[in-house]
Amino acid sequence: MLGGKPDGFVNAYLLPGTHSELKTKVVKNDINPQWNETFRFQIPLVEIQKKTIVLQLSDWDRFTKNDKIGEVHIPLDQVDFSKMNKEWRTIQPPSKSPKPSKSSTRKSSKSSSDDEKKTQKRSSSAPAVQGPPSLEI
């Protein structure tokens, strides 16, 4: 950031376990970025309420390590997936919480807007949830 406005992006991943880590596009030079992107994590329905989604906001840097700005943890057992959820959450300082295991995690920069494109990742060999629930960031 170094005196300028941040070039923000969000990493999204689920805890606990080993899941795909997804990343939004970088919004350059904006102190109030909006992404309007949709990610889908396909996991068995019985596992959803045991998971927490972590949205980690960072400042992209071309030549140095990206700076973590903050993060939001949303326990999925507190989300009503039967309706559209739009709410504000306070960004907390970055934590030292574990990310998904890198050995079985694939990073993806693919994301989609509300159009037809969807990023789909499989987290296990168990049957996956089709359609909702999904999280829009």
Short mmCIF file of C-alpha atoms in Angstrom, two decimals:
data_model
loop_
_atom_site.label_atom_id
_atom_site.label_comp_id
_atom_site.label_asym_id
_atom_site.label_seq_id
_atom_site.Cartn_x
_atom_site.Cartn_y
_atom_site.Cartn_z
CA MET A 1 0.00 0.00 0.00
CA LEU A 2 2.87 2.36 0.86
CA GLY A 3 1.11 5.72 0.81
CA GLY A 4 -1.34 4.86 -1.95
CA LYS A 5 -4.75 3.32 -1.99
CA PRO A 6 -4.97 -0.45 -1.55
CA ASP A 7 -5.29 -2.93 -4.40
CA GLY A 8 -7.69 -5.21 -2.57
CA PHE A 9 -8.61 -8.84 -3.10
CA VAL A 10 -10.25 -11.53 -0.98
CA ASN A 11 -9.16 -15.11 -0.35
CA ALA A 12 -12.08 -17.34 0.63
CA TYR A 13 -11.67 -20.75 2.23
CA LEU A 14 -13.44 -23.12 4.60
CA LEU A 15 -12.28 -24.34 8.00
CA PRO A 16 -11.75 -26.93 9.34
CA GLY A 17 -10.40 -29.30 6.74
CA THR A 18 -8.72 -29.22 3.38
CA HIS A 19 -10.70 -27.26 0.83
CA SER A 20 -10.05 -25.13 -2.19
CA GLU A 21 -8.91 -21.59 -1.55
CA LEU A 22 -10.55 -19.19 -3.96
CA LYS A 23 -9.51 -15.63 -4.77
CA THR A 24 -11.38 -12.63 -6.14
CA LYS A 25 -10.04 -10.35 -8.81
CA VAL A 26 -7.86 -7.48 -7.59
CA VAL A 27 -9.66 -4.12 -7.36
CA LYS A 28 -6.91 -1.57 -7.84
CA ASN A 29 -6.54 1.81 -6.15
CA ASP A 30 -9.83 1.67 -4.20
CA ILE A 31 -10.42 2.17 -0.46
CA ASN A 32 -13.97 0.79 -0.77
CA PRO A 33 -13.73 -2.14 -3.20
CA GLN A 34 -16.75 -4.16 -4.29
CA TRP A 35 -16.35 -7.54 -5.95
CA ASN A 36 -19.84 -8.92 -6.62
CA GLU A 37 -18.36 -12.37 -7.28
CA THR A 38 -19.84 -15.76 -6.49
CA PHE A 39 -17.91 -18.80 -5.29
CA ARG A 40 -19.26 -22.27 -4.73
CA PHE A 41 -17.71 -24.78 -2.40
CA GLN A 42 -19.23 -28.16 -3.02
CA ILE A 43 -19.38 -30.12 0.20
CA PRO A 44 -21.77 -32.73 1.55
CA LEU A 45 -24.90 -31.17 3.07
CA VAL A 46 -24.23 -32.80 6.44
CA GLU A 47 -20.86 -31.02 6.64
CA ILE A 48 -22.07 -27.46 6.05
CA GLN A 49 -22.99 -26.64 9.64
CA LYS A 50 -19.58 -27.81 10.85
CA LYS A 51 -17.70 -25.32 8.66
CA THR A 52 -16.67 -21.69 8.93
CA ILE A 53 -15.95 -19.61 5.86
CA VAL A 54 -12.98 -17.27 6.16
CA LEU A 55 -12.88 -14.17 3.97
CA GLN A 56 -9.37 -12.75 4.15
CA LEU A 57 -8.87 -9.23 2.74
CA SER A 58 -5.41 -8.44 1.41
CA ASP A 59 -3.60 -5.66 -0.45
CA TRP A 60 -1.98 -6.96 -3.64
CA ASP A 61 1.64 -5.97 -4.22
CA ARG A 62 3.50 -6.65 -7.45
CA PHE A 63 7.04 -6.84 -6.10
CA THR A 64 6.64 -7.67 -2.41
CA LYS A 65 4.54 -10.00 -0.30
CA ASN A 66 0.83 -9.13 -0.25
CA ASP A 67 -0.24 -7.32 2.93
CA LYS A 68 -3.04 -8.88 4.97
CA ILE A 69 -5.55 -6.18 5.91
CA GLY A 70 -8.07 -8.19 7.90
CA GLU A 71 -10.57 -11.01 7.80
CA VAL A 72 -14.08 -12.14 8.61
CA HIS A 73 -15.04 -15.57 9.96
CA ILE A 74 -18.62 -16.66 9.32
CA PRO A 75 -19.75 -19.90 11.01
CA LEU A 76 -22.04 -21.53 8.45
CA ASP A 77 -24.37 -22.84 11.16
CA GLN A 78 -25.42 -19.19 11.62
CA VAL A 79 -26.38 -18.67 7.95
CA ASP A 80 -29.93 -19.15 6.67
CA PHE A 81 -29.33 -20.66 3.23
CA SER A 82 -33.04 -20.58 2.38
CA LYS A 83 -32.80 -16.86 1.58
CA MET A 84 -30.40 -14.29 0.14
CA ASN A 85 -28.09 -13.07 2.89
CA LYS A 86 -26.79 -9.53 2.65
CA GLU A 87 -25.25 -8.22 5.81
CA TRP A 88 -22.33 -6.19 7.05
CA ARG A 89 -19.55 -7.78 9.07
CA THR A 90 -16.75 -5.96 10.83
CA ILE A 91 -13.32 -6.82 9.48
CA GLN A 92 -11.12 -8.17 12.26
CA PRO A 93 -7.32 -7.99 12.35
CA PRO A 94 -5.65 -10.88 10.50
CA SER A 95 -5.31 -13.94 12.69
CA LYS A 96 -2.79 -16.71 12.78
CA SER A 97 -5.59 -19.23 12.15
CA PRO A 98 -4.64 -22.17 9.98
CA LYS A 99 -5.42 -22.09 6.29
CA PRO A 100 -6.43 -25.23 4.46
CA SER A 101 -3.57 -27.67 3.98
CA LYS A 102 -1.45 -26.56 1.01
CA SER A 103 -0.68 -30.14 0.01
CA SER A 104 -4.27 -30.82 -0.97
CA THR A 105 -5.42 -27.29 -1.69
CA ARG A 106 -5.50 -25.84 -5.16
CA LYS A 107 -5.55 -22.10 -5.52
CA SER A 108 -7.90 -20.76 -8.10
CA SER A 109 -8.15 -17.26 -9.39
CA LYS A 110 -11.28 -18.19 -11.29
CA SER A 111 -14.45 -16.65 -10.01
CA SER A 112 -17.68 -15.50 -11.47
CA SER A 113 -20.09 -12.68 -11.35
CA ASP A 114 -23.77 -13.36 -10.97
CA ASP A 115 -23.87 -14.57 -14.55
CA GLU A 116 -23.71 -18.17 -15.69
CA LYS A 117 -20.01 -18.80 -15.00
CA LYS A 118 -19.47 -20.67 -11.75
CA THR A 119 -16.30 -21.87 -10.08
CA GLN A 120 -16.81 -25.35 -8.70
CA LYS A 121 -14.40 -27.29 -6.56
CA ARG A 122 -14.91 -30.68 -4.96
CA SER A 123 -13.80 -31.08 -1.36
CA SER A 124 -14.31 -34.84 -0.94
CA SER A 125 -15.49 -37.93 -2.72
CA ALA A 126 -18.83 -37.80 -0.85
CA PRO A 127 -21.89 -36.54 -2.72
CA ALA A 128 -21.72 -32.80 -3.18
CA VAL A 129 -24.38 -30.18 -2.68
CA GLN A 130 -25.88 -29.04 -5.97
CA GLY A 131 -27.13 -25.45 -6.20
CA PRO A 132 -27.57 -23.58 -2.89
CA PRO A 133 -25.92 -22.99 -0.52
CA SER A 134 -23.51 -20.53 -2.06
CA LEU A 135 -21.88 -17.41 -0.72
CA GLU A 136 -21.62 -14.15 -2.63
CA ILE A 137 -18.79 -11.78 -1.79
#
